[in-house]
């Protein structure tokens, strides 16, 4: 950045922080045979199963914010690793339901503990996970995540009143 610049934009800072945290989680869960994306999927699936849900891949995609096709790819890899079980949904034969295997539950519980400890360290500059600054940051991020994206409007290069 040059001296005339007002500084980094919020988007740039969120992007940098997301990448920094993704790399940190990747490194933390790698000894368990997981990537950050796989961790996000199994940890979310763990929480959903504890709530009595056996979600479809699409439902898990909505929950995690990941693309449905990517969730499908991750689920197949986790199934091959023996961590996730994929079965046809009896109500919709096109849909696949997901569940953690017993091994998947064990690995996920261990990964959650590792990531919680990591988050403790990453949030220390704000006073820790339960600090007022952390709660305020969480509220602000939630506000941004809940705001709908405005549809992009393509630039119309044709002058007003003329036809293409």
Coordinates of C-alpha atoms in Angstrom, one line a residue:
X1 CA 0.0 0.0 0.0
X2 CA 1.3 3.5 -0.8
X3 CA 1.3 6.4 1.6
X4 CA -1.6 8.1 -0.1
X5 CA -3.9 5.1 0.5
X6 CA -6.5 5.2 3.3
X7 CA -5.5 1.7 4.3
X8 CA -6.8 -1.8 3.7
X9 CA -10.5 -2.2 3.1
X10 CA -12.7 -4.3 5.4
X11 CA -13.1 -6.8 2.6
X12 CA -9.3 -7.2 2.3
X13 CA -8.9 -7.6 6.0
X14 CA -11.7 -10.2 6.3
X15 CA -10.1 -12.1 3.4
X16 CA -6.7 -12.0 5.0
X17 CA -8.1 -13.1 8.4
X18 CA -10.1 -15.9 6.8
X19 CA -7.0 -17.2 5.0
X20 CA -4.9 -16.9 8.2
X21 CA -7.4 -18.9 10.3
X22 CA -7.9 -21.4 7.5
X23 CA -4.2 -22.1 7.4
X24 CA -4.0 -22.4 11.2
X25 CA -6.9 -24.9 11.3
X26 CA -5.4 -26.8 8.4
X27 CA -2.2 -27.2 10.3
X28 CA -4.0 -28.1 13.6
X29 CA -6.2 -30.8 12.1
X30 CA -3.7 -32.3 9.6
X31 CA -2.3 -34.8 12.2
X32 CA -5.9 -36.2 12.4
X33 CA -6.0 -36.6 8.6
X34 CA -8.3 -33.7 8.0
X35 CA -8.3 -30.4 6.1
X36 CA -10.0 -27.3 7.3
X37 CA -12.9 -27.9 4.8
X38 CA -13.3 -31.5 6.0
X39 CA -13.2 -30.3 9.6
X40 CA -15.9 -27.8 8.9
X41 CA -18.1 -30.6 7.4
X42 CA -17.5 -33.2 10.2
X43 CA -17.8 -30.7 13.0
X44 CA -21.1 -29.4 11.5
X45 CA -22.3 -32.9 11.0
X46 CA -21.4 -33.8 14.6
X47 CA -23.5 -30.9 15.9
X48 CA -26.4 -31.7 13.6
X49 CA -26.4 -35.3 14.6
X50 CA -26.3 -34.4 18.3
X51 CA -29.5 -32.4 17.6
X52 CA -31.1 -35.5 16.2
X53 CA -30.7 -34.5 12.5
X54 CA -29.4 -36.8 9.7
X55 CA -28.9 -34.1 7.1
X56 CA -28.7 -34.4 3.4
X57 CA -25.6 -33.2 1.6
X58 CA -27.7 -30.1 0.4
X59 CA -28.8 -29.3 4.0
X60 CA -25.2 -29.6 5.2
X61 CA -24.1 -27.3 2.3
X62 CA -26.6 -24.7 3.4
X63 CA -25.5 -25.0 7.0
X64 CA -21.8 -24.7 6.3
X65 CA -22.0 -22.2 3.4
X66 CA -20.1 -24.5 1.2
X67 CA -21.2 -25.3 -2.4
X68 CA -23.3 -28.4 -2.6
X69 CA -20.9 -29.9 -5.2
X70 CA -18.0 -29.3 -2.9
X71 CA -19.8 -30.9 0.1
X72 CA -20.5 -33.9 -2.1
X73 CA -16.8 -34.2 -3.0
X74 CA -15.7 -33.8 0.6
X75 CA -18.3 -36.3 1.8
X76 CA -17.1 -38.9 -0.7
X77 CA -13.5 -38.4 0.5
X78 CA -14.6 -38.7 4.1
X79 CA -16.5 -41.8 3.3
X80 CA -13.4 -43.3 1.7
X81 CA -11.5 -42.5 4.9
X82 CA -14.2 -44.3 6.9
X83 CA -15.3 -41.2 8.8
X84 CA -18.7 -40.5 7.1
X85 CA -21.5 -42.8 5.9
X86 CA -23.6 -41.7 2.9
X87 CA -27.0 -43.3 2.3
X88 CA -29.9 -42.6 0.0
X89 CA -32.6 -40.5 1.6
X90 CA -35.7 -42.7 1.8
X91 CA -37.9 -39.6 1.1
X92 CA -35.9 -38.5 -1.9
X93 CA -33.9 -41.1 -3.8
X94 CA -31.8 -38.3 -5.5
X95 CA -30.6 -37.0 -2.1
X96 CA -27.8 -38.5 0.0
X97 CA -28.0 -38.4 3.8
X98 CA -24.8 -38.1 5.9
X99 CA -23.8 -39.5 9.2
X100 CA -20.5 -39.8 11.1
X101 CA -19.3 -43.3 11.6
X102 CA -18.1 -44.4 15.0
X103 CA -14.5 -43.6 13.9
X104 CA -15.7 -40.3 12.4
X105 CA -17.3 -39.4 15.8
X106 CA -14.0 -40.1 17.6
X107 CA -11.9 -38.2 15.1
X108 CA -14.4 -35.3 15.1
X109 CA -14.4 -35.0 18.9
X110 CA -10.6 -34.9 18.9
X111 CA -10.6 -32.3 16.1
X112 CA -13.1 -30.1 17.9
X113 CA -11.0 -30.1 21.0
X114 CA -7.9 -29.2 19.0
X115 CA -9.7 -26.4 17.1
X116 CA -11.3 -25.0 20.3
X117 CA -7.8 -24.7 21.8
X118 CA -6.5 -23.1 18.6
X119 CA -9.4 -20.6 18.7
X120 CA -8.5 -19.8 22.3
X121 CA -5.1 -18.8 21.1
X122 CA -6.3 -16.9 18.0
X123 CA -8.8 -14.9 20.1
X124 CA -6.4 -14.0 22.8
X125 CA -5.6 -10.6 21.4
X126 CA -9.3 -9.7 21.9
X127 CA -9.3 -11.1 25.5
X128 CA -10.3 -14.7 24.6
X129 CA -13.4 -16.4 23.3
X130 CA -15.7 -15.0 26.0
X131 CA -14.4 -11.5 26.1
X132 CA -16.7 -8.5 25.3
X133 CA -14.6 -7.6 22.3
X134 CA -14.9 -11.1 20.9
X135 CA -18.7 -11.1 21.4
X136 CA -18.8 -7.7 19.7
X137 CA -16.7 -8.9 16.7
X138 CA -18.9 -12.1 16.5
X139 CA -22.1 -9.9 16.4
X140 CA -20.6 -7.7 13.7
X141 CA -19.6 -10.7 11.6
X142 CA -23.0 -12.3 12.0
X143 CA -24.6 -9.0 10.8
X144 CA -22.5 -9.1 7.7
X145 CA -23.1 -12.7 7.0
X146 CA -26.9 -12.4 7.4
X147 CA -27.1 -9.4 5.0
X148 CA -28.3 -10.6 1.6
X149 CA -26.0 -10.0 -1.3
X150 CA -27.5 -7.5 -3.7
X151 CA -27.7 -9.0 -7.2
X152 CA -25.1 -7.5 -9.5
X153 CA -26.4 -5.4 -12.3
X154 CA -24.4 -5.6 -15.5
X155 CA -23.2 -2.2 -16.8
X156 CA -25.4 -1.2 -19.7
X157 CA -23.2 0.4 -22.3
X158 CA -26.0 1.4 -24.6
X159 CA -27.0 5.0 -24.4
X160 CA -30.4 5.9 -22.9
X161 CA -33.2 5.5 -25.4
X162 CA -31.2 3.6 -28.1
X163 CA -31.7 0.0 -29.1
X164 CA -28.9 -2.5 -29.4

